[in-house]
Coordinates of C-alpha atoms in Angstrom, one line a residue:
Chain A
M1 CA -14.6 -17.8 13.0
T2 CA -13.1 -20.7 10.9
G3 CA -15.3 -23.2 9.0
S4 CA -17.8 -20.5 7.8
K5 CA -18.2 -22.0 4.3
K6 CA -21.9 -21.9 4.3
G7 CA -24.5 -19.1 5.3
K8 CA -22.2 -16.0 4.3
G9 CA -23.2 -16.1 0.7
R10 CA -20.9 -13.4 -1.0
R11 CA -17.5 -15.1 0.4
S12 CA -16.1 -18.4 -0.7
A13 CA -13.8 -20.9 0.9
E14 CA -11.0 -19.4 -0.5
P15 CA -7.7 -19.6 2.1
K16 CA -8.4 -16.2 4.3
V17 CA -4.6 -14.2 5.3
V18 CA -3.9 -13.7 8.6
F19 CA -2.0 -10.9 9.7
E20 CA -0.6 -9.9 13.0
P21 CA 0.0 -5.9 13.8
I22 CA 3.7 -4.9 13.9
G23 CA 2.7 -2.0 16.6
V24 CA 0.3 0.4 16.7
I25 CA -0.3 4.1 15.3
R26 CA -0.6 7.1 17.7
T27 CA -2.3 10.3 16.6
P28 CA -4.0 12.9 18.0
Y29 CA -7.5 11.8 16.5
K30 CA -9.7 10.1 19.3
E31 CA -13.3 10.6 17.8
D32 CA -12.5 12.3 14.2
A33 CA -10.0 12.2 11.4
P34 CA -9.1 13.9 8.1
Y35 CA -9.8 11.9 5.1
Q36 CA -6.3 11.7 3.7
P37 CA -3.0 12.8 5.5
V38 CA -2.4 16.5 5.8
D39 CA 1.4 17.1 5.5
S40 CA 2.3 19.3 8.3
D41 CA 4.9 19.1 11.1
E42 CA 2.2 20.2 13.6
G43 CA 0.9 17.4 15.8
D44 CA 2.1 14.2 17.1
F45 CA 2.0 11.1 15.0
R46 CA 3.9 8.2 15.5
L47 CA 4.4 4.5 14.6
V48 CA 4.9 2.6 17.8
L49 CA 6.7 -0.6 16.9
R50 CA 6.8 -3.9 19.1
P51 CA 10.3 -3.4 20.5
E52 CA 11.2 -6.9 18.7
Y53 CA 10.8 -5.1 15.2
S54 CA 13.1 -2.2 16.2
S55 CA 15.8 -3.0 14.1
G56 CA 13.8 -3.4 11.1
L57 CA 13.8 0.1 11.2
E58 CA 18.0 0.4 10.6
R59 CA 18.5 3.2 7.6
L60 CA 14.6 3.6 7.0
E61 CA 15.5 7.4 8.2
S62 CA 17.3 7.9 5.0
F63 CA 14.0 8.1 3.2
R64 CA 12.1 11.5 2.9
Y65 CA 8.6 9.6 2.4
I66 CA 7.4 6.3 3.7
Y67 CA 4.2 4.1 2.9
V68 CA 2.3 3.2 6.1
L69 CA -0.1 0.4 5.9
Y70 CA -2.4 -0.3 8.9
F71 CA -6.0 -2.0 9.3
V72 CA -8.8 0.6 9.7
H73 CA -10.2 -0.8 12.8
K74 CA -13.0 1.6 13.7
I75 CA -15.4 0.8 11.1
D76 CA -18.5 -1.3 12.0
R77 CA -20.3 -1.3 8.5
E78 CA -19.8 -3.8 5.8
A79 CA -18.4 -2.6 2.3
E80 CA -20.4 -1.5 -0.1
M81 CA -19.4 -2.0 -3.9
K82 CA -20.6 1.5 -4.9
V83 CA -19.5 4.6 -2.3
F84 CA -20.4 8.3 -2.5
P85 CA -17.2 10.2 -1.2
P86 CA -18.4 12.5 1.2
W87 CA -16.7 15.9 -0.6
A88 CA -17.7 15.0 -4.6
Y89 CA -21.4 16.3 -4.6
G90 CA -23.0 12.8 -4.7
T91 CA -21.1 11.5 -7.5
E92 CA -21.3 7.7 -7.2
V93 CA -17.7 5.5 -8.0
G94 CA -16.9 2.1 -7.4
V95 CA -15.3 1.4 -4.1
F96 CA -12.0 0.2 -5.9
A97 CA -12.1 3.5 -7.6
S98 CA -12.1 5.3 -4.3
R99 CA -10.1 5.6 -0.9
S100 CA -12.9 4.7 1.2
P101 CA -11.9 3.1 4.0
V102 CA -15.0 0.9 4.1
R103 CA -13.9 -1.6 1.5
A104 CA -13.6 -5.4 1.1
N105 CA -10.2 -5.6 2.9
R106 CA -9.8 -2.6 5.2
I107 CA -5.9 -2.1 4.4
G108 CA -5.1 1.6 4.9
L109 CA -2.6 3.0 3.0
S110 CA -1.1 6.4 3.3
V111 CA 2.3 8.3 2.0
V112 CA 3.5 10.4 4.9
R113 CA 7.1 12.5 5.6
L114 CA 9.0 10.9 7.8
K115 CA 10.2 13.0 10.4
G116 CA 12.5 11.0 12.6
I117 CA 13.4 7.6 14.4
E118 CA 13.9 6.8 17.9
G119 CA 14.2 3.6 19.2
N120 CA 11.0 1.7 18.1
E121 CA 8.9 5.0 17.4
V122 CA 8.7 6.7 13.7
A123 CA 7.8 10.4 13.8
T124 CA 5.5 11.1 10.6
S125 CA 3.8 14.2 9.3
G126 CA 0.1 14.3 9.5
L127 CA -1.8 10.7 9.1
D128 CA -5.3 10.2 8.5
V129 CA -6.0 7.8 11.3
F130 CA -7.7 7.3 14.8
D131 CA -5.3 6.8 17.6
G132 CA -4.3 3.2 18.5
T133 CA -4.9 2.1 14.5
P134 CA -3.0 -1.0 14.3
L135 CA -0.1 -1.1 12.0
L136 CA 0.7 -3.4 9.2
D137 CA 3.7 -2.4 7.6
I138 CA 6.2 0.0 7.0
K139 CA 7.8 0.5 3.0
P140 CA 9.9 3.2 1.8
Y141 CA 8.7 5.5 -0.9
I142 CA 11.5 5.2 -3.5
K143 CA 11.2 8.0 -5.8
E144 CA 11.9 5.9 -9.1
L145 CA 9.1 3.5 -8.4
D146 CA 6.4 5.2 -6.5
S147 CA 6.5 8.7 -7.8
K148 CA 4.6 9.1 -11.2
D149 CA 4.9 12.5 -12.6
D150 CA 2.2 11.8 -15.3
A151 CA -0.4 10.3 -12.8
N152 CA -3.8 11.6 -13.0
Y153 CA -7.0 12.6 -10.9
G154 CA -9.2 10.0 -12.5
W155 CA -12.8 10.7 -12.5
V156 CA -12.1 14.0 -10.3
E157 CA -11.0 15.7 -13.3
E158 CA -14.4 15.3 -14.5
L159 CA -16.1 17.3 -11.5
D160 CA -16.7 21.1 -11.4
D161 CA -14.3 22.6 -9.0
M162 CA -11.5 20.3 -9.0
E163 CA -9.2 22.5 -7.3
H164 CA -11.3 22.9 -4.6
L165 CA -11.9 19.4 -4.2
I166 CA -8.4 18.3 -4.2
L167 CA -8.3 20.5 -0.8
H168 CA -10.8 18.1 0.4
I169 CA -8.9 15.0 -1.0
K170 CA -6.1 16.1 0.7
G171 CA -7.7 17.1 4.1
I172 CA -6.6 20.4 3.9
P173 CA -9.0 23.0 6.2
H174 CA -10.5 25.7 4.2
D175 CA -13.1 28.0 4.7
Y176 CA -14.9 27.9 1.6
Chain B
M1 CA -4.7 -21.2 14.7
T2 CA -6.1 -19.5 17.7
G3 CA -5.1 -19.4 21.1
S4 CA -1.4 -19.6 20.6
K5 CA -0.4 -17.4 23.3
K6 CA 2.4 -19.4 24.4
G7 CA 5.2 -21.0 22.4
K8 CA 5.6 -18.6 19.9
G9 CA 8.1 -16.5 21.9
R10 CA 8.0 -13.1 19.5
R11 CA 4.2 -12.5 18.7
S12 CA 1.8 -11.8 21.6
A13 CA -1.6 -12.2 21.7
E14 CA -2.5 -9.1 20.1
P15 CA -5.6 -9.5 17.8
K16 CA -5.0 -10.9 14.6
V17 CA -6.1 -9.4 11.4
V18 CA -7.7 -11.5 8.6
F19 CA -8.6 -10.6 5.1
E20 CA -9.8 -12.7 2.2
P21 CA -8.6 -12.4 -1.3
I22 CA -10.8 -10.1 -3.5
G23 CA -9.6 -12.2 -6.6
V24 CA -6.0 -13.4 -8.2
I25 CA -3.3 -12.1 -9.9
R26 CA -2.2 -13.3 -13.7
T27 CA 1.2 -13.1 -14.7
P28 CA 3.3 -14.6 -17.0
Y29 CA 5.7 -15.6 -14.0
K30 CA 5.7 -19.4 -12.6
E31 CA 8.7 -20.2 -11.3
D32 CA 10.9 -16.6 -11.3
A33 CA 9.6 -13.2 -11.1
P34 CA 11.4 -9.5 -11.3
Y35 CA 11.9 -7.8 -8.1
Q36 CA 9.9 -4.7 -9.1
P37 CA 7.1 -4.0 -11.6
V38 CA 8.4 -3.3 -15.2
D39 CA 6.5 -0.5 -16.9
S40 CA 5.7 -1.9 -20.2
D41 CA 3.0 -3.0 -22.3
E42 CA 4.3 -6.5 -23.0
G43 CA 3.2 -9.5 -21.4
D44 CA -0.4 -10.5 -20.2
F45 CA -1.2 -9.1 -16.6
R46 CA -4.4 -9.1 -15.0
L47 CA -6.2 -8.7 -11.8
V48 CA -9.1 -10.9 -11.6
L49 CA -11.6 -9.8 -9.1
R50 CA -14.2 -12.1 -7.8
P51 CA -17.3 -11.8 -9.7
E52 CA -19.3 -10.3 -6.6
Y53 CA -16.7 -7.5 -6.7
S54 CA -16.6 -6.3 -10.3
S55 CA -19.3 -3.2 -9.7
G56 CA -16.5 -1.9 -7.3
L57 CA -14.2 -1.7 -10.6
E58 CA -16.6 1.4 -11.9
R59 CA -14.9 4.4 -13.0
L60 CA -11.5 2.7 -12.0
E61 CA -10.4 3.0 -16.0
S62 CA -10.4 6.9 -15.4
F63 CA -7.1 6.6 -13.3
R64 CA -3.8 6.2 -15.3
Y65 CA -1.9 4.7 -12.4
I66 CA -3.1 2.3 -9.6
Y67 CA -1.9 0.7 -6.2
V68 CA -2.5 -3.1 -6.1
L69 CA -2.0 -4.7 -2.8
Y70 CA -1.5 -8.5 -2.5
F71 CA -0.5 -11.1 -0.4
V72 CA 3.0 -12.6 -1.0
H73 CA 2.1 -16.2 -1.0
K74 CA 5.2 -18.1 -2.3
I75 CA 7.5 -17.2 0.6
D76 CA 8.4 -20.4 3.0
R77 CA 11.0 -18.7 5.2
E78 CA 10.3 -16.3 8.1
A79 CA 10.9 -12.7 8.1
E80 CA 14.4 -11.4 9.5
M81 CA 14.7 -7.6 10.7
K82 CA 17.8 -7.3 8.5
V83 CA 18.1 -8.0 5.1
F84 CA 20.6 -8.0 2.3
P85 CA 18.8 -6.6 -1.0
P86 CA 20.4 -8.9 -3.8
W87 CA 21.1 -6.3 -6.0
A88 CA 23.0 -3.8 -3.3
Y89 CA 26.6 -5.6 -3.2
G90 CA 25.7 -6.8 0.3
T91 CA 24.5 -3.6 1.8
E92 CA 22.4 -4.5 5.0
V93 CA 19.4 -2.7 5.9
G94 CA 16.3 -3.1 8.3
V95 CA 13.6 -4.8 6.5
F96 CA 11.0 -1.8 6.6
A97 CA 13.6 0.2 5.0
S98 CA 13.4 -2.4 2.2
R99 CA 11.0 -3.6 -0.5
S100 CA 11.7 -7.1 0.3
P101 CA 8.8 -9.5 0.4
V102 CA 10.0 -11.4 3.2
R103 CA 8.6 -9.0 5.8
A104 CA 6.8 -9.2 9.2
N105 CA 3.2 -9.2 7.3
R106 CA 3.8 -10.2 3.6
I107 CA 1.6 -7.6 2.3
G108 CA 2.8 -6.6 -1.5
L109 CA 2.5 -3.1 -2.9
S110 CA 2.9 -2.1 -6.6
V111 CA 2.1 1.1 -8.7
V112 CA 1.5 0.0 -12.1
R113 CA -0.3 1.3 -15.1
L114 CA -3.6 0.5 -15.7
K115 CA -4.3 -0.4 -19.2
G116 CA -8.0 -1.4 -19.7
I117 CA -10.9 -3.0 -17.5
E118 CA -13.2 -6.0 -18.8
G119 CA -15.9 -7.3 -16.6
N120 CA -14.1 -8.3 -13.6
E121 CA -10.7 -8.0 -15.3
V122 CA -8.2 -5.2 -14.9
A123 CA -5.4 -5.5 -17.6
T124 CA -2.1 -3.7 -16.1
S125 CA 1.5 -3.0 -17.0
G126 CA 4.0 -5.4 -15.4
L127 CA 3.5 -6.8 -12.0
D128 CA 6.3 -8.1 -9.9
V129 CA 4.5 -11.3 -8.6
F130 CA 3.8 -14.6 -9.3
D131 CA 1.0 -16.0 -11.3
G132 CA -1.7 -16.6 -8.7
T133 CA -1.2 -14.4 -6.3
P134 CA -4.0 -13.4 -3.9
L135 CA -5.3 -9.8 -4.8
L136 CA -6.2 -8.0 -1.5
D137 CA -7.2 -4.7 -2.6
I138 CA -7.0 -2.0 -5.6
K139 CA -6.7 1.6 -5.3
P140 CA -6.7 4.6 -7.6
Y141 CA -2.9 6.6 -7.3
I142 CA -4.2 10.1 -6.9
K143 CA -1.5 12.8 -8.2
E144 CA -1.8 15.0 -5.6
L145 CA -1.9 12.5 -2.7
D146 CA 0.7 10.0 -3.7
S147 CA 3.0 11.5 -6.5
K148 CA 6.3 13.2 -4.5
D149 CA 8.3 15.2 -6.5
D150 CA 10.9 15.8 -4.1
A151 CA 11.1 11.9 -2.7
N152 CA 14.3 10.6 -2.6
Y153 CA 16.3 7.3 -2.7
G154 CA 17.1 6.8 0.6
W155 CA 20.1 4.5 1.6
V156 CA 20.6 4.1 -2.4
E157 CA 22.0 7.3 -2.8
E158 CA 24.8 6.5 -0.7
L159 CA 25.9 3.6 -2.7
D160 CA 28.4 3.7 -5.6
D161 CA 26.8 3.4 -9.2
M162 CA 23.7 4.2 -8.3
E163 CA 22.0 4.7 -11.6
H164 CA 22.9 1.1 -12.5
L165 CA 21.3 -0.1 -9.1
I166 CA 18.1 1.8 -10.0
L167 CA 17.7 -0.6 -13.3
H168 CA 17.9 -3.6 -10.7
I169 CA 15.7 -1.8 -8.3
K170 CA 13.0 -1.4 -11.4
G171 CA 13.7 -4.7 -12.6
I172 CA 14.8 -3.4 -15.9
P173 CA 16.5 -6.1 -17.9
H174 CA 20.2 -4.5 -18.7
D175 CA 23.4 -6.5 -19.7
Y176 CA 25.8 -4.6 -17.7

């Protein structure tokens, strides 16, 4: 897999970055998963760390929200620079203006509520990933740094029916 | 680098995850950097994408805030599971309850304000990274998904002098 300086075209010989999963994410989703985390107490969502990382969880429980970073492993197609978010009526946007999992580096990022920690397992609110997803990192979500009151919805605001679309973005089941 | 199943002790033979930088981050920090992004319009902070990724930026400019993910490349020590945040008076916490850059997988995450896009360059508010940091991903920060009104400060709330500490967390220069 190394030394592939030629033949790949788009990528150059810049140094690669190598990570090793710190554990695995357990979810009820074996075949299908929502687009985004659903903030619900229902369902069994757990970050299962390798035992040697357990002590790195100390005092994490004091945070209401956490960031979960993971490798989007169940994708078998190449990233395109333009994407059509499935809920946005054919609107085309750049991949970096989207949360599409099919991106140049398939790093997933979700903000979830922390429900509890036992040993090397962190229970969370709903996560939008398949069972068995490799876990890369956990970070505390800190109000002052991460919660932006004046954040916006970007291009989503320009679409008709934005409120309805936001239900899709949030992965909330709805009948209309 | 492969086949190192023995001799490393802590890490097992789980598949590694390999990413290639999509570009580089330019900042004024050559030797020293703040702990966290400073939300200021001063200074030259730019995400410089490889030209082949330029079109992935389309419509990103409609977002006020973005997530920047990067590889913390200027660290030459191994991660410890317990850390002492430098501004927290000797408080010891688990590394996953901290935003320390010295962690199992050195993925950095910053929320910054988007100032403008020109070609393959994204100008941002202050970023807490060294010049030359490898850029891994850009994602839109979407109000409904990412801004949590009821987020807290976790263990920081238990310390004396929390307001002062938050200035440190945010990297804001102050005289006391």
